[in-house]
Every structure is written in structure tokens, then in C-alpha cells.
Amino acid sequence: MLRLIGQRLLVAIPTMLLVSIVVFGLQKLLPGDPVLTTAGDARDPQTLTYLREKYHLNEPVPVQYVRWLGAALHGDLGQSLRTGQSVTALIGQKLPVTLELSLLAMGVALLVGIPAGIISAVRRGTVVDLGANLVALSGLSVPHFWLGVLLILVFAVNLGWFPAGGFVPLNEGLGGNLVALTLPALVLGAGLAAALMRHTRGAMLSVLRSDYVRTARAKGLLPPTIVLKHAFRNALVPIVTVSTLLFGDLLGGAVLTEQVFTIPGFGKMLVDAVFTRDYAVVQGVVLCVALAFILLNMVADLLYLALNPRLRSA
Amino acid sequence: MLRILVVLGLLIAWQAAAAESTLRIGLQDDPDMLDPALGRSYSGRIVFTALCDKLVDTTPDLTIVPQLATAWTLSEDGETLTFKLRPGVTFQDGEPFNADAVKANIERYLTLPESVRKSELASVASVVVIDAMTVALKLNHPDATLLAQLTDRAGMMVAPKAASSADFAAHPVCSGPYRFGQRVAQDRIVLNRFPGYWNASAYHFDHVIYRPIPDASVRLANLRASDLDFMEHLAPTDVAQVQSLPNLSVMRISGLGYANILFNIANGPKSKNPFGADKRVRQAFELSIDREAINQVVFNGLYAPNNQPFPPVSPYYDKALTIPKRDVTAARALLQQAGVATPVTVELVVPSDSLTQQVAQIVQAMTGEAGFDVHLRVTEFATMLQEQVAGNYQASMDQWSGRIDPDGNIYAFVTCHGSFNFTGYCNEDVDRLLNAARTVSDFAKRKPLYDEAQGILLTDLPHLYLFTEPRLFAATKKLQGFVPHPDGLIRLENVSLAQ
């Protein structure tokens, strides 16, 4: 297991390098001058020149990249051109928010999606299956923005049960924190639950048709035992794969949900940074997300080992 | 029983008195750097209004009034502006405010390499401390715009010792009624009451929280759910809805800025087209549009149609320059005179917000009837700006937030070497008039200069002005005492929330 972790971390180095080169290059291909964009109505030529020099924007792109890489290896991801804050500090502010929202949304998705998928597979072709599929399809089709605004209107504006937006940090109280994140987690979780339900259903259906499940039935085992102990465990491998990928997507920023609920997470920061050509912020956030994907893949691999003993000897 | 009720009543009253009052304001954007020397964003100016006092301020009718300076005089030759300063003022860290502090601030704005205030204070040659509470700005040449510049960030006084810190923008210290508390990027800026403020009794909140919520409908939903008390930039399409709600109110005032279309006249090869070559084509374009119809359709009649860069609230607004009525026949005749083949094709660059796109679509339809074939190219802001600078456009929608002094709405955009002149327009007479207007402080002598320049500009039409945008605010009906100003800044003097 340690060897696997070591291997994965070793592969992570060239992957991160590649990601950093691609993102850096792509940003430079975007039209728009970051200094001019952030200058707003103050476009004194002398100051613009000074800022371009300060942020090395007048140097050739490869030189800029090497300069950035050198600083990044020392833990300095640069400064936001717009706010002057350190990118590392900004990530430190946003990462816990995004991580918590993602975990809660994933919790909603797992709690709803997996049981719904199992029931739908076991009761294939019945009204229950049809109903679950219909709900899942709606969950996948409904735009997050629309669902978010709808939930705000019902639960915040009309009923007043939840705040319409904003974020309460954990250190200001767990209760307030959870109340503030309930609606965004539900909106994000709805789409994920639908996707998970469809995958769970598919995986369970193929397992339920297999010989060993028929044997289990022939042995006279009770249906819950067959489904949960024998079938579900074998169906878990593809479900784990999908879950980790979905979770990775969440860390990349639930842009629309964060916009609707004004959650100060990665997504909102990334979108604002792209529009203002705040290169250092975009680069830092994308790298962070790439690292998260690599770690999540590693976690998925470890879960496979835990779930399927045959893989351990391989 | 009575005793218990009395005790309970007292307890409730005590709790109400002890409860800290907070005002929560929804902003359209997250401010950038909270240092007046570096700040560039409009939303930043709103936060600065509560955080940092200025030498002078403005009233809703754009009169300049005292703030940290109690009086000022301009010398006969117009080259020395002397301020008497308010006594008994301290910065939020206890440092005293005096003439030395003013000198340090103005010099900081002029010499800090990153300072974006340099062009606003370009006429200042030196700052002379006359006595502890008197300071004079010595100018290179008479500058009629300077006092107006000092009503904004260039006139904001920050604590000189604190300002020498490298991370001043993260912990700004000024002399305003509220001091900096906390900032979480893209989430909130918290200001706390500054008890040592010279006019503290006029400010009634213990805390002011600014929350950037870019989407106007989401900002309104937060207000409706009582998660905000006040919001700026209410969408014109939401005004009727807010007015119908029993617990919310709308406040509005004419803004200072404008929405316009700029034509590429001489900025690179793309100017080589009928629009760039012949002003009659641009005049025909103007005659083919109906500003009021666009206003009714897109903005529910809330904008003010305008054909000049000055808002109707400005004393420099020229009432004689009436908006031409839509006249398709006259437009067609002008195109014929110009000898251009119809339809005249033009590409109009449009920023990606939905309201401006709607305006552009109506312009497209209206001008189509007069013999124009307008192609819309929707472009996000950063790209649009770069293309305007590079001259890679034929016509472009644009807007400007506006300044209280007329110079700020016109000079940089139309003079030959103006820093925002992306049209390439250059007319020596316009330059002469606008340069002269910069040096004349007497309104009676200054206004005719602007009137004459506008007369030329409305014929040459490098810019086709369309509307003056109103400042729209929505608030809970509990909010009392708020007076909207044309600059849109939220002044909290005498503002309170009823219990």
C-alpha cells in the first residue's frame, strides 16, 4: 500500500508540472491585458508600465513561467493583481469553505443516491424504479442556478428557515455554519445524487444478474443479505470511481451554486480571476484542484484495495 | 405578577439597548485594494466612504462642502489652493490629523510607484505646511478640476505612519466614522464604529458589513430574506417588484455617468470604413435611433435619455442641446448625401451583460430601417477593453461611471492625446476649449467653453451618448435617513434602522 502511495506521489510531480505549463500557456493566449483590466478608470500610463514591470508581464512568457515556477517551489504562488493579497493566503481562505461544501454535498448525494439506486435496481421495472428514475432525471436536468434561486425564494424569502446566502465560518459556530450551508449543499447534492443513483442502479443490475447472486438466492439467504452483503459490495468499485470523480469536480468549484448563495469558495474566486485576468490566482487555484484530483485518485485506488482483496496481491 | 412584568420589561429594554446594531449592505462587486492610493474599483469607493474621510465632500446637487477641510481659498493666479483643517481630528490608530498628515498623504499619492492617483493630482507641484492646521497645495498651473478630485480617493487621508506598512491595504487606517475590522475576499468586509470620530454622534451603527453579491436578483433575494438591510445597483427590471413589497423601498437619483457608442474614427486600420470616414454616416446612425423607446423597453423608463456626456443633474448640462427625434427619412437622405452604398455594414462590439445586449439589439433593428446592417459581436469586458485600446473595432458599446467635475466625463475621451481616447478623434478646437476649461474655475466663464466644445462634438459624433444611468438602491423600510447622491456612494451620516 505504501508502495502504491509512493508511486502515485511520484507520478504527481510531472503531472503537476504539465498542468502548470498548460494553464500558464492557455492564460497567456487569452485576449485582454490584466493590468489594463484591473486598472479600472485609473489608466495613468506611467503606473501601468510600473505594474507591468512589477508583475513581470512585459517579459517573454517562458521567462515569466520559470520565474513563477521558481517562486512556487519556495511556496510563493504570487500575488493577486486585483487585491494584492497573496495567492497562498487566498487559497488558505477558500479551500476550507469549498472542502466543507463539497463534503456536505457529497454526503447528501451518498445518502440519497446510493439507497435510491439500490432500491431502483432491486425493484427494476416497477413504479418505484420509474419514480426514482424520473426524480434522478429531473435532478440531472434542473439547472443549479434555477434550483438555487427557487430554494432561496421558498426557504429563505417566504419561510425564513434558512439564510438566502453567505457563509458562516466554523469557528463562529457549528449551528450557523450548517444552517448557511444546508441549501447550497442540497442544490449541489441533488445533481450528484441523481448521477450516483444512475450509476449505482447500473452497477447493481449487472451484479444482481450474476451467478453467485443466483447461488445465494438458491441457498435461501434473505433478500436484504443478498443485496447488501453480496451484491452491493461488488457493485461498489464503479460507484467509488464515480464518487471520487464527482468529488473532484466539486473541489474545482461549484461555480453557479457559489454565485447564487454567495459562498466564498474556489469557484467564485476562479471565475472572477479569469474575467479580470488575475493570472496568479487562476494558476494557483487550478494547481490546487489538480493536486486534489491526484490525491482523490489515490484515495480511490486505496478504496479499491480495501473493497476487493483480489487486487491486493496484484 | 406586576413586579415580574416590570422586571421582564426592564430586562427586554436593557437587552435592546445593549444589542449591537449592524447594517448589512449588498455590493455589486468585491472591492479591490483597500488603500485609496491603489484602489481602482467603484465598489471600493463605497467602502472607503465609511472608512476614510476626505478633505472635501459633495452634496446631492454636486456642491463641494467641507469634510476634513473646513474652508479653502484659491489664490488670484489660481496656482495656490489653501485649506484650513478641522481641529480635533485623529486617525483611527490615534495619530493626529494635521497639515503634516495632509502633506504626507498628497506626497504619497504622487510618489508611491503603484499609486493610481498620480494623474488626478498631476497639477500639484508641492505641498506647503503653513501652520499645524493650514496647508497649501502649490500648483504647476491653474487646475479647475482639482477640488473635485479631492472629493474622491485623491482627497482621502490615511494615517501616515500606518501607511508606511507594506500590507496597508490589508489593514487600512483612516479617519472615517468606521474603522477596518475584517475582510474575507469575495465574502465580506466588516467595519466597526470608531468612537473617536469627530462627528461620531451622527453615525448609528456599531458595525457595517459589506457583502459582495454580483447577481442583482440574488442580491435582492438576500434583501427580501432580511439577510441584507440595504443594496446598491438594484436592476431597473426589479424596481416594480420591490415597490410592490410592503417591507422594502426603492431610492433613486440620477447618476453621473453615461452609456454610449464609440466609433473608430482614426484608431488603426479598422477605422477605414464609412463610419470612420464620414460624420454624416454617424449622424444618420444617430437619427435612426429612438433613445426613449429603448429606455421604455429595456429599462422600464427609469434611465434618462441623453445626448451629451454630462448628466442632467450637472450644472454643465446644456439644455439647449436637445436630443434629435428619430427621423428615418432624414437618416436615409444623409446616407445618400454621403454617397455610401446601403446597407452600410458595421460591426458593433457589445459587452456581455444582458441589458446592454438588449440595447444593442434594438439599435440593430432601428438602424436597419434606415439603411444600416449592424452585426453584433458580444465580447467579455477584458477583451473588449483591449480591442478598444488596440483599435480592433468599428463601433463599440461602452459606459462610464462619471465624475462630478465635467472634465472627468469628457477630457480624456475626446482630446487628441486623452488617455481614454480609443476613437482616435482629434480636433484642435475641441482640445483648445477643453484645455482652457481645465484652468478656469469661474463657472460663468467655464460653462461656455464646454457648451462650445459640445457643439462641435455633437456634430462630429466620435461618441454617441445614449443614456444617463440612474443610481438605484433598495432597502428595508426600517432604514431611515439615507440620502442618495449622484456618485452612488453610500454615506451613512444620520442613517439608522428603526427598531
mmCIF file of N, CA and C in Angstrom, chain B residues 236-281:
data_model
loop_
_atom_site.group_PDB
_atom_site.id
_atom_site.type_symbol
_atom_site.label_atom_id
_atom_site.label_comp_id
_atom_site.label_asym_id
_atom_site.label_seq_id
_atom_site.Cartn_x
_atom_site.Cartn_y
_atom_site.Cartn_z
ATOM 1 N N PRO B 236 -32.973 47.729 -12.935
ATOM 2 C CA PRO B 236 -34.176 48.502 -13.294
ATOM 3 C C PRO B 236 -35.397 47.615 -13.478
ATOM 4 N N THR B 237 -35.168 46.374 -13.925
ATOM 5 C CA THR B 237 -36.290 45.460 -14.149
ATOM 6 C C THR B 237 -36.894 44.964 -12.831
ATOM 7 N N ASP B 238 -36.193 45.177 -11.705
ATOM 8 C CA ASP B 238 -36.716 44.719 -10.400
ATOM 9 C C ASP B 238 -37.416 45.833 -9.624
ATOM 10 N N VAL B 239 -37.374 47.046 -10.152
ATOM 11 C CA VAL B 239 -37.898 48.191 -9.389
ATOM 12 C C VAL B 239 -39.387 48.013 -9.066
ATOM 13 N N ALA B 240 -40.172 47.625 -10.065
ATOM 14 C CA ALA B 240 -41.617 47.495 -9.854
ATOM 15 C C ALA B 240 -41.906 46.436 -8.783
ATOM 16 N N GLN B 241 -41.149 45.335 -8.841
ATOM 17 C CA GLN B 241 -41.353 44.264 -7.851
ATOM 18 C C GLN B 241 -41.061 44.773 -6.436
ATOM 19 N N VAL B 242 -39.952 45.497 -6.276
ATOM 20 C CA VAL B 242 -39.593 45.992 -4.939
ATOM 21 C C VAL B 242 -40.637 46.996 -4.447
ATOM 22 N N GLN B 243 -41.122 47.819 -5.362
ATOM 23 C CA GLN B 243 -42.125 48.821 -4.958
ATOM 24 C C GLN B 243 -43.418 48.166 -4.492
ATOM 25 N N SER B 244 -43.677 46.954 -4.984
ATOM 26 C CA SER B 244 -44.924 46.277 -4.596
ATOM 27 C C SER B 244 -44.790 45.557 -3.252
ATOM 28 N N LEU B 245 -43.579 45.466 -2.717
ATOM 29 C CA LEU B 245 -43.389 44.742 -1.457
ATOM 30 C C LEU B 245 -43.589 45.690 -0.275
ATOM 31 N N PRO B 246 -44.336 45.248 0.739
ATOM 32 C CA PRO B 246 -44.663 46.172 1.833
ATOM 33 C C PRO B 246 -43.475 46.547 2.717
ATOM 34 N N ASN B 247 -42.452 45.684 2.775
ATOM 35 C CA ASN B 247 -41.362 45.948 3.728
ATOM 36 C C ASN B 247 -40.102 46.526 3.081
ATOM 37 N N LEU B 248 -40.149 46.774 1.755
ATOM 38 C CA LEU B 248 -38.953 47.303 1.085
ATOM 39 C C LEU B 248 -39.262 48.628 0.400
ATOM 40 N N SER B 249 -38.223 49.415 0.205
ATOM 41 C CA SER B 249 -38.423 50.665 -0.516
ATOM 42 C C SER B 249 -37.304 50.860 -1.537
ATOM 43 N N VAL B 250 -37.597 51.669 -2.550
ATOM 44 C CA VAL B 250 -36.622 51.960 -3.606
ATOM 45 C C VAL B 250 -36.197 53.419 -3.469
ATOM 46 N N MET B 251 -34.898 53.665 -3.635
ATOM 47 C CA MET B 251 -34.415 55.036 -3.645
ATOM 48 C C MET B 251 -33.629 55.248 -4.930
ATOM 49 N N ARG B 252 -33.802 56.378 -5.568
ATOM 50 C CA ARG B 252 -33.106 56.604 -6.837
ATOM 51 C C ARG B 252 -32.687 58.054 -6.985
ATOM 52 N N ILE B 253 -31.636 58.214 -7.782
ATOM 53 C CA ILE B 253 -31.173 59.557 -8.131
ATOM 54 C C ILE B 253 -30.416 59.437 -9.448
ATOM 55 N N SER B 254 -30.426 60.495 -10.214
ATOM 56 C CA SER B 254 -29.694 60.480 -11.481
ATOM 57 C C SER B 254 -28.205 60.289 -11.198
ATOM 58 N N GLY B 255 -27.569 59.416 -11.966
ATOM 59 C CA GLY B 255 -26.139 59.170 -11.780
ATOM 60 C C GLY B 255 -25.302 60.220 -12.494
ATOM 61 N N LEU B 256 -23.999 59.994 -12.538
ATOM 62 C CA LEU B 256 -23.086 60.950 -13.167
ATOM 63 C C LEU B 256 -22.551 60.437 -14.502
ATOM 64 N N GLY B 257 -22.735 59.161 -14.746
ATOM 65 C CA GLY B 257 -22.086 58.556 -15.908
ATOM 66 C C GLY B 257 -23.017 58.456 -17.105
ATOM 67 N N TYR B 258 -22.572 57.719 -18.089
ATOM 68 C CA TYR B 258 -23.371 57.586 -19.304
ATOM 69 C C TYR B 258 -23.122 56.237 -19.969
ATOM 70 N N ALA B 259 -24.084 55.877 -20.826
ATOM 71 C CA ALA B 259 -23.896 54.749 -21.731
ATOM 72 C C ALA B 259 -23.748 55.344 -23.115
ATOM 73 N N ASN B 260 -22.836 54.797 -23.903
ATOM 74 C CA ASN B 260 -22.577 55.403 -25.214
ATOM 75 C C ASN B 260 -22.119 54.371 -26.234
ATOM 76 N N ILE B 261 -22.070 54.823 -27.482
ATOM 77 C CA ILE B 261 -21.455 54.012 -28.549
ATOM 78 C C ILE B 261 -20.280 54.836 -29.060
ATOM 79 N N LEU B 262 -19.095 54.211 -29.100
ATOM 80 C CA LEU B 262 -17.971 54.959 -29.661
ATOM 81 C C LEU B 262 -17.632 54.410 -31.038
ATOM 82 N N PHE B 263 -17.261 55.323 -31.926
ATOM 83 C CA PHE B 263 -16.941 54.955 -33.303
ATOM 84 C C PHE B 263 -15.439 55.072 -33.518
ATOM 85 N N ASN B 264 -14.901 54.092 -34.211
ATOM 86 C CA ASN B 264 -13.470 54.136 -34.521
ATOM 87 C C ASN B 264 -13.248 55.071 -35.700
ATOM 88 N N ILE B 265 -12.712 56.248 -35.396
ATOM 89 C CA ILE B 265 -12.550 57.264 -36.429
ATOM 90 C C ILE B 265 -11.133 57.244 -37.015
ATOM 91 N N ALA B 266 -10.148 57.087 -36.152
ATOM 92 C CA ALA B 266 -8.770 57.102 -36.675
ATOM 93 C C ALA B 266 -7.838 56.278 -35.789
ATOM 94 N N ASN B 267 -8.349 55.155 -35.280
ATOM 95 C CA ASN B 267 -7.511 54.318 -34.414
ATOM 96 C C ASN B 267 -7.193 53.014 -35.146
ATOM 97 N N GLY B 268 -6.229 53.079 -36.043
ATOM 98 C CA GLY B 268 -5.790 51.866 -36.747
ATOM 99 C C GLY B 268 -6.598 51.571 -37.992
ATOM 100 N N PRO B 269 -6.227 50.464 -38.683
ATOM 101 C CA PRO B 269 -6.828 50.149 -39.999
ATOM 102 C C PRO B 269 -8.346 49.938 -39.944
ATOM 103 N N LYS B 270 -8.867 49.489 -38.802
ATOM 104 C CA LYS B 270 -10.315 49.225 -38.724
ATOM 105 C C LYS B 270 -11.153 50.505 -38.821
ATOM 106 N N SER B 271 -10.476 51.655 -38.735
ATOM 107 C CA SER B 271 -11.240 52.907 -38.848
ATOM 108 C C SER B 271 -11.566 53.222 -40.305
ATOM 109 N N LYS B 272 -10.928 52.457 -41.205
ATOM 110 C CA LYS B 272 -11.166 52.712 -42.636
ATOM 111 C C LYS B 272 -12.491 52.091 -43.057
ATOM 112 N N ASN B 273 -13.562 52.772 -42.700
ATOM 113 C CA ASN B 273 -14.909 52.315 -43.069
ATOM 114 C C ASN B 273 -15.789 53.565 -43.119
ATOM 115 N N PRO B 274 -16.992 53.459 -43.695
ATOM 116 C CA PRO B 274 -17.832 54.671 -43.847
ATOM 117 C C PRO B 274 -18.057 55.402 -42.526
ATOM 118 N N PHE B 275 -18.146 54.681 -41.408
ATOM 119 C CA PHE B 275 -18.375 55.334 -40.115
ATOM 120 C C PHE B 275 -17.180 56.185 -39.709
ATOM 121 N N GLY B 276 -15.995 55.635 -39.939
ATOM 122 C CA GLY B 276 -14.790 56.360 -39.567
ATOM 123 C C GLY B 276 -14.525 57.518 -40.510
ATOM 124 N N ALA B 277 -14.943 57.358 -41.786
ATOM 125 C CA ALA B 277 -14.558 58.332 -42.809
ATOM 126 C C ALA B 277 -15.480 59.549 -42.862
ATOM 127 N N ASP B 278 -16.765 59.381 -42.554
ATOM 128 C CA ASP B 278 -17.719 60.469 -42.818
ATOM 129 C C ASP B 278 -18.671 60.664 -41.647
ATOM 130 N N LYS B 279 -18.660 61.909 -41.095
ATOM 131 C CA LYS B 279 -19.512 62.142 -39.928
ATOM 132 C C LYS B 279 -20.997 62.083 -40.281
ATOM 133 N N ARG B 280 -21.329 62.267 -41.574
ATOM 134 C CA ARG B 280 -22.747 62.198 -41.944
ATOM 135 C C ARG B 280 -23.300 60.790 -41.727
ATOM 136 N N VAL B 281 -22.449 59.796 -41.882
ATOM 137 C CA VAL B 281 -22.888 58.409 -41.641
ATOM 138 C C VAL B 281 -23.203 58.233 -40.150
#
